[in-house]
Amino acid sequence: MSAQLPANLSEETVREISDARDEPEWLLEARLEALDALDELDLPDVIQTPGRRWTNLEALDFESLVDPLNQSDETVREAPDDVVVLPFTEALDEHGDLIEERFGSVIDLEENYLTALSAALFTTGTFVYVPEGVDAQDVKVRAEMNSRSLFSHTLVVTEESSSVTILESIASGEDADEDRYFSNLVEIDAGENSYVQYGSLQNLDEETYTYTLKRGDADTYATINWIEGNLGSRLTRSDIETELNGDASETKIVGAFFGHEDQHFDVNARVWHQAENTTADLVTRGVLDDEARSVYEGVQDVGRDAWSTNSYQRENTLMLSDESEADASPKLIIHNHDTEASHAATVGQVDKEDLFYMVSRSIPELQARNMLVEGFFVPVLDEIEVDEFRDDLEELIAARLQ
């Protein structure tokens, strides 16, 4: 089912956004095509069981959430000199031909209602270009959201035998007394034998509804690794995906979430094995307290030509209260018999015997519980190779426990 088109969204609105940014005609046309498609597009698929829809995206009131002409953010970008890291508007002036070629090449902008809405309205985002042979570390993008709605688009292009580590964070700036909506599309086009590590940390205020789709296309011998941390927003829909289209390409998707009060996390990790000798590893851990809820879907799709595939997935959720709720749906879709694959998911509560043992050793019960939660996240934290990202995530987890 598609969402109702906001009354304040029209062709005139889209043209005003594009004109204010002095965009080329091809980008305006892409925006208008996305706008025209909205009436026919559905919201993203959600897991359903008879009589129940696990995440109710249809309840989102886009009429009140979307204010396209008053988007505001404060974004700081840091990068070494040998890599291009620019706001989208500046990048269009300096690298317009490359952006025109790659924009919308990894994510179909008309894939669903929310991707098209974002493509039509985005006003912020980052272009990252890593030339051939360049090893770029410590690319940082720190953003604050200061408006009722904010739409962002990021495009990463790495040439042959290059590498880059990107750390992105999004938090709320000005205090809001109304609901907000944040949308973030990220496309990664990883060239032959290139390496991309993309870390994203979302800690928006709990008046915000969040939709993010991050997808990478890995060429021959390329590696795309994702690190995704979600602690903020009232409702989070997060899709992290990699298409392994080149022989011997690899991906790792590491995810962590921690919900409390009435937060809702709909977290998805998907990998498509399309070529030979590809490898994927999906690791997600989450904690829920109070009346928080999580939904997880992990998909490993092995194509007919994906000979000698290795694909692994594990997801674990820990519930700290009887009122919290978690569902998990790991899936293997295998069309090639030359495959080594596994998947597992667990949902449970803090081990009472472990807790009793620690309390019996004079550790206060709350401190003991917090120590067990911190220990629960260790397998995910150990997978994070970037010290700064791991430290930030540990600090946010500790703050949530307090």
mmCIF file of C-alpha atoms in Angstrom:
data_model
loop_
_atom_site.group_PDB
_atom_site.id
_atom_site.type_symbol
_atom_site.label_atom_id
_atom_site.label_comp_id
_atom_site.label_asym_id
_atom_site.label_seq_id
_atom_site.Cartn_x
_atom_site.Cartn_y
_atom_site.Cartn_z
ATOM 1 C CA MET A 1 0.000 0.000 0.000
ATOM 2 C CA SER A 2 1.330 3.432 -0.899
ATOM 3 C CA ALA A 3 1.307 6.413 1.421
ATOM 4 C CA GLN A 4 -0.802 9.478 0.869
ATOM 5 C CA LEU A 5 1.070 12.192 -1.006
ATOM 6 C CA PRO A 6 1.575 15.261 1.234
ATOM 7 C CA ALA A 7 -0.453 18.257 0.095
ATOM 8 C CA ASN A 8 2.610 20.495 0.364
ATOM 9 C CA LEU A 9 4.519 18.422 -2.192
ATOM 10 C CA SER A 10 4.272 19.412 -5.851
ATOM 11 C CA GLU A 11 6.357 19.881 -8.982
ATOM 12 C CA GLU A 12 6.733 23.536 -8.030
ATOM 13 C CA THR A 13 8.182 22.482 -4.653
ATOM 14 C CA VAL A 14 10.740 20.196 -6.286
ATOM 15 C CA ARG A 15 11.732 22.836 -8.828
ATOM 16 C CA GLU A 16 12.186 25.362 -6.014
ATOM 17 C CA ILE A 17 14.556 22.978 -4.179
ATOM 18 C CA SER A 18 16.540 22.339 -7.359
ATOM 19 C CA ASP A 19 16.681 26.016 -8.391
ATOM 20 C CA ALA A 20 17.898 27.096 -4.941
ATOM 21 C CA ARG A 21 20.820 24.697 -5.335
ATOM 22 C CA ASP A 22 21.477 25.656 -8.987
ATOM 23 C CA GLU A 23 21.359 22.014 -10.025
ATOM 24 C CA PRO A 24 21.917 20.698 -13.565
ATOM 25 C CA GLU A 25 18.926 19.770 -15.671
ATOM 26 C CA TRP A 26 19.578 16.023 -15.442
ATOM 27 C CA LEU A 27 19.245 16.052 -11.645
ATOM 28 C CA LEU A 28 16.053 18.100 -11.788
ATOM 29 C CA GLU A 29 14.623 15.538 -14.213
ATOM 30 C CA ALA A 30 15.607 12.701 -11.857
ATOM 31 C CA ARG A 31 13.827 14.486 -9.004
ATOM 32 C CA LEU A 32 10.684 15.058 -11.071
ATOM 33 C CA GLU A 33 10.604 11.448 -12.243
ATOM 34 C CA ALA A 34 10.800 10.300 -8.620
ATOM 35 C CA LEU A 35 7.993 12.710 -7.724
ATOM 36 C CA ASP A 36 5.787 11.444 -10.552
ATOM 37 C CA ALA A 37 6.323 7.853 -9.432
ATOM 38 C CA LEU A 38 5.103 8.434 -5.867
ATOM 39 C CA ASP A 39 1.424 7.850 -6.631
ATOM 40 C CA GLU A 40 2.189 4.354 -7.931
ATOM 41 C CA LEU A 41 4.804 3.219 -5.420
ATOM 42 C CA ASP A 42 4.322 1.170 -2.263
ATOM 43 C CA LEU A 43 5.989 1.620 1.082
ATOM 44 C CA PRO A 44 8.933 -0.719 1.771
ATOM 45 C CA ASP A 45 8.024 -4.324 2.460
ATOM 46 C CA VAL A 46 7.717 -5.302 6.111
ATOM 47 C CA ILE A 47 7.536 -8.739 7.666
ATOM 48 C CA GLN A 48 3.976 -9.943 8.136
ATOM 49 C CA THR A 49 2.351 -12.917 9.771
ATOM 50 C CA PRO A 50 -1.355 -13.756 9.585
ATOM 51 C CA GLY A 51 -3.246 -10.935 11.202
ATOM 52 C CA ARG A 52 -0.159 -8.897 12.062
ATOM 53 C CA ARG A 53 2.155 -6.396 10.388
ATOM 54 C CA TRP A 54 5.381 -6.290 12.439
ATOM 55 C CA THR A 55 6.169 -2.650 11.525
ATOM 56 C CA ASN A 56 3.358 -0.275 10.636
ATOM 57 C CA LEU A 57 4.899 2.230 8.223
ATOM 58 C CA GLU A 58 1.420 3.120 7.011
ATOM 59 C CA ALA A 59 0.819 4.912 10.312
ATOM 60 C CA LEU A 60 3.399 7.574 9.415
ATOM 61 C CA ASP A 61 1.652 10.899 8.817
ATOM 62 C CA PHE A 62 3.738 12.379 6.008
ATOM 63 C CA GLU A 63 1.361 15.337 5.813
ATOM 64 C CA SER A 64 2.669 16.588 9.161
ATOM 65 C CA LEU A 65 6.178 15.088 9.030
ATOM 66 C CA VAL A 66 7.388 16.436 5.682
ATOM 67 C CA ASP A 67 8.261 20.118 5.353
ATOM 68 C CA PRO A 68 10.332 20.100 2.138
ATOM 69 C CA LEU A 69 11.185 23.805 1.846
ATOM 70 C CA ASN A 70 12.429 24.285 5.396
ATOM 71 C CA GLN A 71 15.117 21.628 5.672
ATOM 72 C CA SER A 72 18.084 22.550 7.842
ATOM 73 C CA ASP A 73 21.220 20.735 8.944
ATOM 74 C CA GLU A 74 24.690 21.519 10.198
ATOM 75 C CA THR A 75 27.228 19.093 8.751
ATOM 76 C CA VAL A 76 30.979 18.967 9.272
ATOM 77 C CA ARG A 77 33.139 16.968 6.861
ATOM 78 C CA GLU A 78 36.775 16.039 7.459
ATOM 79 C CA ALA A 79 39.021 14.193 5.028
ATOM 80 C CA PRO A 80 42.671 13.857 3.941
ATOM 81 C CA ASP A 81 43.802 15.878 0.939
ATOM 82 C CA ASP A 82 44.054 12.966 -1.505
ATOM 83 C CA VAL A 83 40.338 12.105 -1.417
ATOM 84 C CA VAL A 84 37.353 14.168 -2.583
ATOM 85 C CA VAL A 85 34.752 14.729 0.143
ATOM 86 C CA LEU A 86 32.263 17.462 -0.704
ATOM 87 C CA PRO A 87 28.690 18.529 -0.002
ATOM 88 C CA PHE A 88 26.525 17.353 -2.868
ATOM 89 C CA THR A 89 25.945 20.875 -4.176
ATOM 90 C CA GLU A 90 29.665 21.675 -4.450
ATOM 91 C CA ALA A 91 30.436 18.256 -5.884
ATOM 92 C CA LEU A 92 28.009 18.827 -8.761
ATOM 93 C CA ASP A 93 30.069 21.813 -9.875
ATOM 94 C CA GLU A 94 33.402 19.981 -9.779
ATOM 95 C CA HIS A 95 32.467 16.361 -10.596
ATOM 96 C CA GLY A 96 29.126 16.676 -12.366
ATOM 97 C CA ASP A 97 29.810 14.120 -15.117
ATOM 98 C CA LEU A 98 30.890 11.409 -12.678
ATOM 99 C CA ILE A 99 27.927 12.033 -10.386
ATOM 100 C CA GLU A 100 25.509 11.966 -13.322
ATOM 101 C CA GLU A 101 26.954 8.587 -14.342
ATOM 102 C CA ARG A 102 26.792 6.972 -10.878
ATOM 103 C CA PHE A 103 23.829 8.693 -9.162
ATOM 104 C CA GLY A 104 21.009 6.168 -8.782
ATOM 105 C CA SER A 105 23.151 3.353 -10.215
ATOM 106 C CA VAL A 106 23.257 1.319 -6.986
ATOM 107 C CA ILE A 107 19.858 2.226 -5.517
ATOM 108 C CA ASP A 108 16.860 2.365 -7.805
ATOM 109 C CA LEU A 109 15.456 5.747 -6.809
ATOM 110 C CA GLU A 110 11.949 4.492 -7.543
ATOM 111 C CA GLU A 111 12.372 1.270 -5.572
ATOM 112 C CA ASN A 112 9.651 2.232 -3.099
ATOM 113 C CA TYR A 113 7.717 5.242 -1.863
ATOM 114 C CA LEU A 114 10.342 6.315 0.670
ATOM 115 C CA THR A 115 13.310 6.133 -1.719
ATOM 116 C CA ALA A 116 11.433 8.185 -4.315
ATOM 117 C CA LEU A 117 10.347 10.721 -1.702
ATOM 118 C CA SER A 118 13.964 11.108 -0.616
ATOM 119 C CA ALA A 119 15.259 11.399 -4.187
ATOM 120 C CA ALA A 120 12.741 14.112 -4.972
ATOM 121 C CA LEU A 121 13.413 16.192 -1.860
ATOM 122 C CA PHE A 122 16.991 15.702 -0.625
ATOM 123 C CA THR A 123 18.842 18.903 0.245
ATOM 124 C CA THR A 124 21.932 17.555 2.009
ATOM 125 C CA GLY A 125 24.399 14.747 1.497
ATOM 126 C CA THR A 126 27.998 13.971 0.679
ATOM 127 C CA PHE A 127 29.978 12.906 -2.375
ATOM 128 C CA VAL A 128 33.087 10.823 -1.686
ATOM 129 C CA TYR A 129 35.492 10.010 -4.516
ATOM 130 C CA VAL A 130 38.668 7.996 -3.992
ATOM 131 C CA PRO A 131 41.031 7.962 -7.007
ATOM 132 C CA GLU A 132 42.864 4.863 -8.155
ATOM 133 C CA GLY A 133 45.475 3.600 -5.721
ATOM 134 C CA VAL A 134 44.669 6.081 -2.942
ATOM 135 C CA ASP A 135 44.430 4.823 0.653
ATOM 136 C CA ALA A 136 42.129 7.270 2.471
ATOM 137 C CA GLN A 137 41.549 6.973 6.201
ATOM 138 C CA ASP A 138 39.561 9.036 8.689
ATOM 139 C CA VAL A 139 36.852 10.463 6.458
ATOM 140 C CA LYS A 140 34.318 11.858 8.924
ATOM 141 C CA VAL A 141 30.849 13.250 8.342
ATOM 142 C CA ARG A 142 29.063 14.601 11.424
ATOM 143 C CA ALA A 143 25.542 15.916 10.890
ATOM 144 C CA GLU A 144 22.944 17.642 13.046
ATOM 145 C CA MET A 145 19.309 17.737 12.079
ATOM 146 C CA ASN A 146 17.693 21.115 12.786
ATOM 147 C CA SER A 147 14.335 20.926 11.023
ATOM 148 C CA ARG A 148 11.076 18.997 11.030
ATOM 149 C CA SER A 149 12.223 16.868 8.093
ATOM 150 C CA LEU A 150 15.593 16.246 6.464
ATOM 151 C CA PHE A 151 16.433 14.227 3.364
ATOM 152 C CA SER A 152 20.029 13.200 2.667
ATOM 153 C CA HIS A 153 21.793 11.403 -0.199
ATOM 154 C CA THR A 154 25.378 10.132 -0.090
ATOM 155 C CA LEU A 155 27.336 8.727 -3.039
ATOM 156 C CA VAL A 156 30.689 6.957 -2.587
ATOM 157 C CA VAL A 157 32.810 6.021 -5.603
ATOM 158 C CA THR A 158 36.120 4.173 -5.228
ATOM 159 C CA GLU A 159 38.379 3.507 -8.175
ATOM 160 C CA GLU A 160 40.583 0.444 -8.713
ATOM 161 C CA SER A 161 42.887 -0.594 -5.825
ATOM 162 C CA SER A 162 41.814 2.276 -3.574
ATOM 163 C CA SER A 163 40.519 2.179 -0.011
ATOM 164 C CA VAL A 164 38.559 4.423 2.328
ATOM 165 C CA THR A 165 37.135 4.391 5.841
ATOM 166 C CA ILE A 166 34.104 6.635 6.362
ATOM 167 C CA LEU A 167 32.506 7.422 9.716
ATOM 168 C CA GLU A 168 29.082 9.075 9.601
ATOM 169 C CA SER A 169 26.996 10.242 12.550
ATOM 170 C CA ILE A 170 23.624 11.909 12.776
ATOM 171 C CA ALA A 171 22.125 13.507 15.885
ATOM 172 C CA SER A 172 19.450 16.064 16.674
ATOM 173 C CA GLY A 173 20.467 19.691 16.984
ATOM 174 C CA GLU A 174 17.771 22.125 18.015
ATOM 175 C CA ASP A 175 15.206 20.777 20.443
ATOM 176 C CA ALA A 176 11.874 19.989 18.834
ATOM 177 C CA ASP A 177 8.372 19.956 20.270
ATOM 178 C CA GLU A 178 6.961 18.113 17.258
ATOM 179 C CA ASP A 179 7.528 14.866 15.406
ATOM 180 C CA ARG A 180 10.345 14.752 12.860
ATOM 181 C CA TYR A 181 11.323 12.647 9.856
ATOM 182 C CA PHE A 182 14.858 11.825 8.682
ATOM 183 C CA SER A 183 15.702 9.968 5.469
ATOM 184 C CA ASN A 184 19.162 8.864 4.369
ATOM 185 C CA LEU A 185 20.089 7.052 1.152
ATOM 186 C CA VAL A 186 23.695 5.859 0.749
ATOM 187 C CA GLU A 187 25.112 4.386 -2.466
ATOM 188 C CA ILE A 188 28.572 2.783 -2.602
ATOM 189 C CA ASP A 189 30.094 1.938 -5.980
ATOM 190 C CA ALA A 190 33.251 -0.022 -5.109
ATOM 191 C CA GLY A 191 35.645 -0.482 -8.017
ATOM 192 C CA GLU A 192 37.868 -3.471 -8.693
ATOM 193 C CA ASN A 193 40.094 -4.477 -5.774
ATOM 194 C CA SER A 194 38.927 -1.506 -3.689
ATOM 195 C CA TYR A 195 38.038 -1.500 0.005
ATOM 196 C CA VAL A 196 35.284 0.530 1.670
ATOM 197 C CA GLN A 197 34.423 0.574 5.349
ATOM 198 C CA TYR A 198 31.332 2.641 6.121
ATOM 199 C CA GLY A 199 30.351 3.234 9.735
ATOM 200 C CA SER A 200 27.100 4.970 10.638
ATOM 201 C CA LEU A 201 25.906 5.969 14.109
ATOM 202 C CA GLN A 202 22.321 7.215 14.521
ATOM 203 C CA ASN A 203 21.401 8.923 17.796
ATOM 204 C CA LEU A 204 18.479 11.171 16.867
ATOM 205 C CA ASP A 205 15.994 12.323 19.494
ATOM 206 C CA GLU A 206 13.016 10.131 20.200
ATOM 207 C CA GLU A 207 10.568 12.461 18.478
ATOM 208 C CA THR A 208 12.078 11.423 15.139
ATOM 209 C CA TYR A 209 11.063 8.761 12.625
ATOM 210 C CA THR A 210 14.014 7.438 10.611
ATOM 211 C CA TYR A 211 14.323 5.646 7.272
ATOM 212 C CA THR A 212 17.696 4.673 5.862
ATOM 213 C CA LEU A 213 18.715 2.505 2.932
ATOM 214 C CA LYS A 214 22.421 1.866 2.442
ATOM 215 C CA ARG A 215 23.470 -0.343 -0.464
ATOM 216 C CA GLY A 216 26.821 -1.220 -1.986
ATOM 217 C CA ASP A 217 27.878 -2.702 -5.322
ATOM 218 C CA ALA A 218 31.159 -4.640 -5.007
ATOM 219 C CA ASP A 219 33.229 -5.253 -8.154
ATOM 220 C CA THR A 220 35.851 -7.975 -8.620
ATOM 221 C CA TYR A 221 38.033 -8.454 -5.505
ATOM 222 C CA ALA A 222 36.272 -5.490 -3.850
ATOM 223 C CA THR A 223 35.274 -5.376 -0.183
ATOM 224 C CA ILE A 224 32.416 -3.387 1.363
ATOM 225 C CA ASN A 225 32.101 -3.502 5.149
ATOM 226 C CA TRP A 226 29.282 -1.830 7.032
ATOM 227 C CA ILE A 227 29.047 -0.867 10.703
ATOM 228 C CA GLU A 228 25.594 0.303 11.790
ATOM 229 C CA GLY A 229 24.711 1.568 15.261
ATOM 230 C CA ASN A 230 21.155 2.632 16.097
ATOM 231 C CA LEU A 231 20.227 4.058 19.484
ATOM 232 C CA GLY A 232 17.991 7.017 18.716
ATOM 233 C CA SER A 233 14.639 7.886 17.090
ATOM 234 C CA ARG A 234 11.168 6.640 17.943
ATOM 235 C CA LEU A 235 10.886 4.379 14.908
ATOM 236 C CA THR A 236 13.910 3.269 12.934
ATOM 237 C CA ARG A 237 13.726 1.424 9.616
ATOM 238 C CA SER A 238 17.292 0.521 8.608
ATOM 239 C CA ASP A 239 18.217 -1.492 5.501
ATOM 240 C CA ILE A 240 21.899 -2.368 4.962
ATOM 241 C CA GLU A 241 22.586 -4.263 1.753
ATOM 242 C CA THR A 242 25.467 -5.420 -0.450
ATOM 243 C CA GLU A 243 25.427 -6.832 -3.956
ATOM 244 C CA LEU A 244 28.499 -9.010 -4.529
ATOM 245 C CA ASN A 245 28.633 -8.657 -8.302
ATOM 246 C CA GLY A 246 32.367 -9.257 -8.798
ATOM 247 C CA ASP A 247 34.298 -12.495 -8.423
ATOM 248 C CA ALA A 248 36.009 -12.859 -5.016
ATOM 249 C CA SER A 249 34.184 -9.828 -3.609
ATOM 250 C CA GLU A 250 33.420 -9.676 0.111
ATOM 251 C CA THR A 251 31.184 -7.934 2.609
ATOM 252 C CA LYS A 252 30.642 -7.759 6.343
ATOM 253 C CA ILE A 253 27.590 -6.159 7.957
ATOM 254 C CA VAL A 254 27.956 -5.442 11.676
ATOM 255 C CA GLY A 255 24.945 -4.013 13.483
ATOM 256 C CA ALA A 256 24.065 -2.971 17.030
ATOM 257 C CA PHE A 257 20.911 -1.412 18.491
ATOM 258 C CA PHE A 258 19.718 -0.544 21.992
ATOM 259 C CA GLY A 259 16.086 0.419 22.528
ATOM 260 C CA HIS A 260 14.197 1.634 25.579
ATOM 261 C CA GLU A 261 10.830 3.178 26.447
ATOM 262 C CA ASP A 262 8.619 2.674 23.351
ATOM 263 C CA GLN A 263 11.297 2.741 20.642
ATOM 264 C CA HIS A 264 10.814 0.500 17.605
ATOM 265 C CA PHE A 265 13.680 -0.855 15.470
ATOM 266 C CA ASP A 266 13.088 -2.538 12.105
ATOM 267 C CA VAL A 267 16.603 -3.644 11.157
ATOM 268 C CA ASN A 268 17.462 -5.532 7.974
ATOM 269 C CA ALA A 269 20.709 -6.923 6.545
ATOM 270 C CA ARG A 270 20.767 -8.372 3.035
ATOM 271 C CA VAL A 271 23.455 -9.781 0.759
ATOM 272 C CA TRP A 272 23.170 -10.947 -2.832
ATOM 273 C CA HIS A 273 25.898 -13.353 -3.994
ATOM 274 C CA GLN A 274 25.981 -12.936 -7.765
ATOM 275 C CA ALA A 275 29.542 -13.996 -8.649
ATOM 276 C CA GLU A 276 32.048 -16.737 -7.852
ATOM 277 C CA ASN A 277 34.107 -17.088 -4.654
ATOM 278 C CA THR A 278 32.195 -14.422 -2.739
ATOM 279 C CA THR A 279 32.077 -14.145 1.061
ATOM 280 C CA ALA A 280 29.616 -12.510 3.451
ATOM 281 C CA ASP A 281 29.392 -12.253 7.229
ATOM 282 C CA LEU A 282 26.355 -10.680 8.959
ATOM 283 C CA VAL A 283 26.576 -10.014 12.707
ATOM 284 C CA THR A 284 23.880 -8.136 14.654
ATOM 285 C CA ARG A 285 23.232 -7.734 18.389
ATOM 286 C CA GLY A 286 20.507 -5.720 20.057
ATOM 287 C CA VAL A 287 19.200 -4.967 23.544
ATOM 288 C CA LEU A 288 15.651 -3.953 24.457
ATOM 289 C CA ASP A 289 14.357 -2.444 27.692
ATOM 290 C CA ASP A 290 10.975 -1.119 28.883
ATOM 291 C CA GLU A 291 8.409 -1.504 26.068
ATOM 292 C CA ALA A 292 10.884 -1.304 23.179
ATOM 293 C CA ARG A 293 10.411 -3.562 20.162
ATOM 294 C CA SER A 294 12.691 -4.887 17.442
ATOM 295 C CA VAL A 295 12.187 -6.654 14.140
ATOM 296 C CA TYR A 296 15.141 -8.183 12.308
ATOM 297 C CA GLU A 297 15.350 -9.740 8.861
ATOM 298 C CA GLY A 298 18.595 -11.094 7.455
ATOM 299 C CA VAL A 299 18.735 -12.414 3.898
ATOM 300 C CA GLN A 300 21.560 -14.298 2.205
ATOM 301 C CA ASP A 301 20.652 -14.792 -1.458
ATOM 302 C CA VAL A 302 22.991 -17.054 -3.448
ATOM 303 C CA GLY A 303 22.545 -16.789 -7.215
ATOM 304 C CA ARG A 304 22.796 -19.598 -9.754
ATOM 305 C CA ASP A 305 26.240 -18.477 -10.934
ATOM 306 C CA ALA A 306 27.634 -17.878 -7.447
ATOM 307 C CA TRP A 307 29.973 -20.855 -7.290
ATOM 308 C CA SER A 308 32.076 -21.428 -4.152
ATOM 309 C CA THR A 309 30.043 -19.104 -1.909
ATOM 310 C CA ASN A 310 30.668 -18.585 1.803
ATOM 311 C CA SER A 311 27.879 -16.808 3.697
ATOM 312 C CA TYR A 312 27.248 -16.601 7.434
ATOM 313 C CA GLN A 313 24.682 -14.818 9.583
ATOM 314 C CA ARG A 314 23.947 -14.540 13.289
ATOM 315 C CA GLU A 315 21.604 -12.243 15.190
ATOM 316 C CA ASN A 316 21.034 -12.094 18.939
ATOM 317 C CA THR A 317 18.607 -9.942 20.903
ATOM 318 C CA LEU A 318 18.629 -9.518 24.688
ATOM 319 C CA MET A 319 15.478 -8.329 26.451
ATOM 320 C CA LEU A 320 15.773 -6.586 29.819
ATOM 321 C CA SER A 321 12.073 -6.378 30.615
ATOM 322 C CA ASP A 322 8.993 -8.563 30.264
ATOM 323 C CA GLU A 323 7.264 -5.820 28.279
ATOM 324 C CA SER A 324 9.873 -5.638 25.495
ATOM 325 C CA GLU A 325 9.417 -7.724 22.365
ATOM 326 C CA ALA A 326 11.699 -9.011 19.617
ATOM 327 C CA ASP A 327 11.200 -10.928 16.378
ATOM 328 C CA ALA A 328 13.866 -12.300 14.047
ATOM 329 C CA SER A 329 13.619 -13.804 10.575
ATOM 330 C CA PRO A 330 16.957 -15.017 9.149
ATOM 331 C CA LYS A 331 16.687 -16.413 5.625
ATOM 332 C CA LEU A 332 18.836 -18.444 3.258
ATOM 333 C CA ILE A 333 17.897 -18.393 -0.431
ATOM 334 C CA ILE A 334 20.279 -20.733 -2.250
ATOM 335 C CA HIS A 335 20.293 -21.428 -5.989
ATOM 336 C CA ASN A 336 23.784 -22.939 -6.210
ATOM 337 C CA HIS A 337 24.802 -26.180 -4.489
ATOM 338 C CA ASP A 338 28.477 -25.166 -4.197
ATOM 339 C CA THR A 339 27.722 -23.086 -1.108
ATOM 340 C CA GLU A 340 28.785 -23.050 2.523
ATOM 341 C CA ALA A 341 26.245 -21.051 4.500
ATOM 342 C CA SER A 342 24.672 -20.810 7.923
ATOM 343 C CA HIS A 343 22.232 -18.590 9.759
ATOM 344 C CA ALA A 344 21.076 -18.295 13.355
ATOM 345 C CA ALA A 345 19.011 -15.980 15.520
ATOM 346 C CA THR A 346 18.274 -15.980 19.247
ATOM 347 C CA VAL A 347 15.989 -13.949 21.494
ATOM 348 C CA GLY A 348 16.216 -14.179 25.256
ATOM 349 C CA GLN A 349 16.582 -12.468 28.610
ATOM 350 C CA VAL A 350 19.502 -11.917 30.965
ATOM 351 C CA ASP A 351 20.661 -15.264 32.326
ATOM 352 C CA LYS A 352 19.260 -15.503 35.866
ATOM 353 C CA GLU A 353 22.035 -17.819 37.018
ATOM 354 C CA ASP A 354 24.727 -15.420 35.826
ATOM 355 C CA LEU A 355 22.934 -12.544 37.530
ATOM 356 C CA PHE A 356 22.501 -14.510 40.763
ATOM 357 C CA TYR A 357 26.174 -15.502 40.763
ATOM 358 C CA MET A 358 27.330 -11.889 40.416
ATOM 359 C CA VAL A 359 24.899 -10.612 43.059
ATOM 360 C CA SER A 360 26.055 -13.358 45.424
ATOM 361 C CA ARG A 361 29.577 -11.975 44.987
ATOM 362 C CA SER A 362 28.439 -8.624 46.398
ATOM 363 C CA ILE A 363 27.918 -6.869 43.063
ATOM 364 C CA PRO A 364 24.763 -4.700 43.178
ATOM 365 C CA GLU A 365 22.014 -6.139 40.972
ATOM 366 C CA LEU A 366 21.783 -3.146 38.597
ATOM 367 C CA GLN A 367 25.566 -3.024 38.185
ATOM 368 C CA ALA A 368 25.632 -6.766 37.553
ATOM 369 C CA ARG A 369 22.927 -6.478 34.927
ATOM 370 C CA ASN A 370 24.753 -3.637 33.205
ATOM 371 C CA MET A 371 27.987 -5.633 33.174
ATOM 372 C CA LEU A 372 26.178 -8.537 31.508
ATOM 373 C CA VAL A 373 24.698 -6.206 28.894
ATOM 374 C CA GLU A 374 28.092 -4.688 28.136
ATOM 375 C CA GLY A 375 29.502 -8.197 27.816
ATOM 376 C CA PHE A 376 26.654 -9.135 25.479
ATOM 377 C CA PHE A 377 27.748 -6.415 23.023
ATOM 378 C CA VAL A 378 31.421 -7.481 23.067
ATOM 379 C CA PRO A 379 31.201 -9.872 20.045
ATOM 380 C CA VAL A 380 29.882 -6.992 17.928
ATOM 381 C CA LEU A 381 32.316 -4.433 19.328
ATOM 382 C CA ASP A 382 35.196 -6.818 18.608
ATOM 383 C CA GLU A 383 34.171 -6.835 14.942
ATOM 384 C CA ILE A 384 34.591 -3.024 14.732
ATOM 385 C CA GLU A 385 38.108 -2.246 13.558
ATOM 386 C CA VAL A 386 37.785 1.542 13.872
ATOM 387 C CA ASP A 387 38.707 2.591 17.411
ATOM 388 C CA GLU A 388 36.829 5.905 17.330
ATOM 389 C CA PHE A 389 33.572 4.314 16.198
ATOM 390 C CA ARG A 390 33.869 1.537 18.775
ATOM 391 C CA ASP A 391 34.567 4.039 21.560
ATOM 392 C CA ASP A 392 31.593 6.227 20.570
ATOM 393 C CA LEU A 393 29.260 3.231 20.500
ATOM 394 C CA GLU A 394 30.513 1.983 23.875
ATOM 395 C CA GLU A 395 29.934 5.422 25.411
ATOM 396 C CA LEU A 396 26.364 5.586 24.085
ATOM 397 C CA ILE A 397 25.615 2.074 25.358
ATOM 398 C CA ALA A 398 27.008 2.970 28.802
ATOM 399 C CA ALA A 399 24.957 6.184 28.870
ATOM 400 C CA ARG A 400 21.780 4.266 27.950
ATOM 401 C CA LEU A 401 22.442 1.770 30.759
ATOM 402 C CA GLN A 402 22.670 4.631 33.273
#
